[in-house]
């Protein structure tokens, strides 16, 4: 097999790889990674093309052997002429772009300068260089007018705009990427589907310590106002993710649950507040109040030494309220 045939097979293989990848891929990964059988298809096409090259080469060899000496000479001359004229238009275009003088006519453009026998040719600059230089002048004039005369957006302003757009895209992406949430970004989920999913996870993993409905067993009651490690969805999410106090039994679940699942469980636990399940465990920890909540929404329960409960609800928090 000739070298040119081998090069054509290699070129066909490279083209076939990128072409099949282009028409077959459905995402950011290569189609050959998504579906391994595409390798078999590529291999079949390469083998078929190589077989065609071999057949053509064999037919050409048989043809040459069948020709008489005079016809063989004529055939070879024709092949040489065809090879010489191959890509003729491209070669002529390249020479014209160079703007060089043919060797036979170089005597007409030799300058009088002589440096130790070295003569200088007065060749014209290549047209592509000249046109590129003119284009750079036009670009410079347009650029100066756009950004220095008519106060166009400069690079710093373009950067600020790009950063602002990127932040909006990130926020939009985070809305749909629930598993990117953490302790600082988690929000209370109120959708019935999320609450139901949280209940399912809670039933499968948490009832052994907290009982059904969060009444509390080995673990604390999750339905009252008292919290050992803080209430609210952020603190509950953090407790589920990182675990409770060292040696107290509550383990970290971040290796078993996705962030979105921990957010669902935390939201379900928050939804249990005030449900008062039967046989609820006695309160543990301290009353937790959301410091960021509006004053009119704050409910503060204070237990004095005589176990008298005082409720402050929908009222300004002043000394006159507590009696």
XYZ file of C-alpha atoms in Angstrom:
323
model
C 0.000 0.000 0.000
C 1.313 3.437 -0.966
C 2.109 6.131 1.555
C -0.590 8.410 0.129
C -3.198 5.681 0.664
C -2.080 5.239 4.272
C -2.325 8.998 4.837
C -5.821 9.022 3.347
C -6.886 6.209 5.697
C -5.502 8.106 8.691
C -7.277 11.276 7.572
C -10.532 9.367 7.076
C -10.209 7.864 10.566
C -9.730 11.275 12.196
C -12.583 12.814 10.219
C -14.831 9.838 10.983
C -14.145 10.099 14.724
C -15.102 13.791 14.942
C -18.038 13.422 12.544
C -19.595 10.527 14.457
C -18.983 12.305 17.743
C -20.703 15.398 16.348
C -23.815 13.638 15.076
C -24.160 11.217 17.992
C -23.374 13.151 21.161
C -26.268 14.309 23.353
C -24.346 16.215 26.031
C -20.940 17.514 27.018
C -19.276 14.085 27.038
C -18.125 12.215 23.943
C -20.565 9.815 22.300
C -17.853 7.162 22.492
C -18.023 7.453 26.295
C -21.813 7.525 26.420
C -22.287 4.545 24.077
C -19.284 2.292 23.526
C -20.805 0.611 20.435
C -19.945 3.725 18.409
C -16.343 2.507 18.525
C -17.457 -0.614 16.650
C -19.180 1.546 14.027
C -16.069 3.688 13.598
C -13.888 0.584 13.316
C -16.197 -0.892 10.657
C -16.072 2.310 8.584
C -12.271 2.467 8.790
C -11.934 -1.180 7.741
C -14.346 -0.636 4.846
C -12.454 2.427 3.655
C -9.093 0.647 3.960
C -10.499 -2.281 1.963
C -11.612 0.153 -0.758
C -8.112 1.688 -0.893
C -6.561 -1.780 -1.179
C -8.963 -2.737 -3.970
C -8.222 0.449 -5.915
C -4.486 -0.106 -5.495
C -4.790 -3.720 -6.632
C -6.819 -2.749 -9.721
C -4.276 -0.083 -10.623
C -1.447 -2.612 -10.290
C -3.275 -5.109 -12.522
C -3.930 -2.350 -15.072
C -0.275 -1.366 -15.249
C 0.824 -4.965 -15.758
C -1.675 -5.448 -18.554
C -0.451 -2.420 -20.557
C 2.073 -2.608 -23.375
C 5.394 -0.725 -22.902
C 4.294 2.223 -25.068
C 0.925 2.470 -23.364
C 2.593 2.189 -19.961
C 4.883 5.131 -20.745
C 1.906 7.183 -21.898
C -0.047 6.195 -18.778
C 2.851 7.216 -16.483
C 3.234 10.562 -18.253
C -0.469 11.198 -17.845
C -0.263 10.399 -14.142
C 2.704 12.773 -13.717
C 0.789 15.555 -15.480
C -2.281 14.974 -13.316
C -0.158 15.114 -10.177
C 1.488 18.312 -11.377
C -1.875 19.965 -12.032
C -3.341 18.739 -8.740
C -4.401 21.680 -6.578
C -3.224 23.991 -9.366
C -5.710 26.709 -8.459
C -4.608 26.641 -4.833
C -0.926 26.825 -5.776
C -1.470 29.739 -8.141
C -3.553 31.585 -5.546
C -0.782 31.102 -3.004
C 1.822 32.516 -5.389
C -0.379 35.519 -6.146
C -0.836 36.203 -2.446
C 2.913 36.154 -1.981
C 3.359 38.712 -4.750
C 6.834 37.387 -5.526
C 8.579 37.645 -8.873
C 9.311 34.450 -10.832
C 12.935 33.345 -10.679
C 13.317 33.903 -14.424
C 12.424 37.602 -13.993
C 14.351 38.373 -10.822
C 17.069 40.115 -12.830
C 14.647 42.940 -13.507
C 14.218 43.813 -9.814
C 17.824 43.516 -8.551
C 18.917 46.705 -6.760
C 22.308 48.309 -7.099
C 23.208 47.517 -3.505
C 26.027 45.052 -3.151
C 27.175 43.671 0.219
C 30.145 41.384 -0.289
C 28.516 39.931 -3.361
C 25.081 39.726 -1.799
C 22.478 41.525 -3.938
C 19.041 42.740 -2.868
C 15.756 42.137 -4.685
C 13.126 44.861 -4.817
C 10.187 42.493 -4.267
C 6.814 43.998 -3.516
C 5.249 43.357 -0.160
C 2.889 40.338 -0.219
C -0.705 41.448 -0.869
C -1.974 39.646 2.253
C 0.456 41.710 4.359
C -0.539 44.986 2.669
C -4.261 44.300 3.028
C -3.770 43.266 6.639
C -1.942 46.531 7.340
C -4.749 48.569 5.766
C -7.308 46.595 7.781
C -5.430 47.342 11.016
C -5.531 51.068 10.215
C -9.291 50.945 9.630
C -9.791 48.962 12.839
C -7.719 51.473 14.830
C -9.791 54.415 13.544
C -13.091 52.670 14.341
C -11.829 51.613 17.772
C -10.672 55.144 18.645
C -13.981 56.642 17.547
C -16.037 54.025 19.354
C -14.290 54.052 22.725
C -12.543 57.448 22.962
C -14.840 59.820 21.087
C -18.338 58.414 21.548
C -17.744 57.073 25.111
C -18.296 53.399 24.402
C -18.243 50.809 27.176
C -14.636 50.310 28.282
C -13.037 47.071 29.410
C -13.661 47.703 33.113
C -17.368 48.326 32.501
C -17.585 45.245 30.285
C -15.997 43.231 33.103
C -18.492 44.522 35.672
C -21.404 43.722 33.359
C -20.041 40.229 32.706
C -19.632 39.605 36.449
C -23.194 40.776 37.157
C -24.570 38.535 34.404
C -22.535 35.591 35.708
C -23.921 36.096 39.223
C -27.480 36.066 37.869
C -26.732 32.878 35.932
C -25.265 31.277 39.063
C -28.327 32.185 41.111
C -30.608 30.800 38.399
C -28.516 27.627 38.284
C -28.689 27.211 42.056
C -32.489 27.379 41.950
C -32.543 24.192 39.893
C -29.498 22.548 41.505
C -30.896 21.567 44.888
C -27.848 19.533 45.864
C -25.713 22.696 46.018
C -27.408 23.859 49.218
C -25.491 23.949 52.481
C -25.990 25.252 56.018
C -25.756 28.873 54.877
C -27.987 28.687 51.806
C -30.667 26.142 52.752
C -34.214 27.464 52.863
C -37.397 26.061 54.363
C -39.257 23.917 51.833
C -43.033 24.208 51.910
C -44.008 22.186 48.856
C -46.106 19.146 49.767
C -43.918 16.889 47.654
C -40.752 17.962 49.511
C -42.424 17.523 52.903
C -43.662 14.061 51.919
C -40.178 13.096 50.693
C -38.713 14.353 53.979
C -41.238 12.293 55.939
C -40.296 9.167 53.961
C -36.587 9.668 54.685
C -37.327 10.453 58.334
C -39.420 7.283 58.683
C -36.695 5.155 57.155
C -33.766 6.559 59.131
C -34.803 8.640 62.145
C -37.764 6.990 63.909
C -35.471 4.604 65.783
C -34.291 7.508 67.925
C -36.997 10.149 67.519
C -40.107 7.920 67.085
C -42.835 8.382 64.522
C -43.949 11.997 64.354
C -40.805 13.185 66.176
C -42.173 12.461 69.663
C -38.690 11.601 70.922
C -37.157 8.444 72.309
C -33.416 8.046 72.569
C -33.272 11.360 70.782
C -35.068 14.547 71.867
C -38.625 15.563 71.140
C -38.709 17.478 67.829
C -42.175 18.972 68.178
C -41.819 21.413 71.093
C -40.183 24.836 71.381
C -36.974 23.556 72.961
C -33.855 22.799 70.940
C -30.492 21.476 72.080
C -28.520 22.658 69.034
C -30.803 25.413 67.838
C -34.007 25.410 65.836
C -34.870 26.701 62.416
C -34.178 25.000 59.126
C -30.519 26.063 59.007
C -29.620 24.661 62.422
C -31.629 21.475 61.842
C -29.959 21.011 58.457
C -26.532 21.493 60.045
C -27.319 18.973 62.796
C -28.448 16.391 60.247
C -25.395 17.019 58.087
C -22.668 17.266 60.729
C -24.199 15.281 63.578
C -24.945 16.274 67.153
C -22.769 16.637 70.208
C -19.774 14.351 70.417
C -20.691 11.046 72.066
C -24.402 11.849 72.279
C -25.561 9.454 69.569
C -26.624 11.783 66.731
C -24.417 10.858 63.782
C -23.606 12.758 60.615
C -25.808 11.899 57.648
C -23.991 13.871 54.929
C -22.359 10.722 53.582
C -25.729 8.933 53.321
C -28.090 11.706 52.224
C -27.826 14.267 49.459
C -28.020 17.962 50.435
C -31.472 18.155 48.824
C -32.634 15.173 50.897
C -31.279 16.704 54.122
C -33.149 19.915 53.262
C -36.347 17.879 52.853
C -35.847 16.137 56.201
C -35.071 19.435 57.953
C -38.205 21.013 56.479
C -40.286 18.020 57.562
C -38.912 18.285 61.104
C -39.810 21.992 61.203
C -43.345 21.098 60.036
C -43.760 18.882 63.126
C -43.594 21.882 65.467
C -46.644 22.061 67.724
C -48.106 18.717 66.588
C -48.098 17.403 70.204
C -47.846 13.678 69.438
C -48.941 11.177 72.106
C -46.332 10.026 74.626
C -44.079 12.932 73.684
C -40.770 13.093 75.515
C -40.166 15.913 77.972
C -38.585 19.053 76.590
C -34.794 19.243 76.436
C -32.523 22.151 75.695
C -33.560 25.783 75.544
C -36.378 27.723 73.926
C -35.201 28.875 70.489
C -36.345 32.137 68.928
C -35.540 33.180 65.387
C -33.672 36.464 65.800
C -34.374 37.424 62.172
C -38.150 37.059 62.439
C -40.312 40.249 62.609
C -41.357 41.297 66.118
C -45.033 40.654 65.382
C -44.258 37.034 64.522
C -42.146 36.278 67.582
C -43.556 33.893 70.147
C -41.538 33.732 73.315
C -42.283 31.154 75.966
C -40.704 31.740 79.328
C -40.848 29.252 82.154
C -40.343 30.726 85.626
C -39.391 28.919 88.802
C -43.042 27.998 89.476
C -43.484 26.481 85.969
C -45.961 29.246 84.963
C -45.900 29.755 81.194
C -46.092 33.302 79.897
C -46.849 33.810 76.179
C -45.939 36.954 74.264
C -47.652 36.899 70.883
C -48.281 39.629 68.299
C -47.311 42.347 70.785
C -44.343 44.711 71.128
C -41.773 43.210 73.482
C -41.728 45.665 76.449
C -41.481 45.416 80.201
C -45.237 46.055 80.536
C -46.163 42.946 78.537
C -44.719 40.461 81.041
C -46.752 40.191 84.269
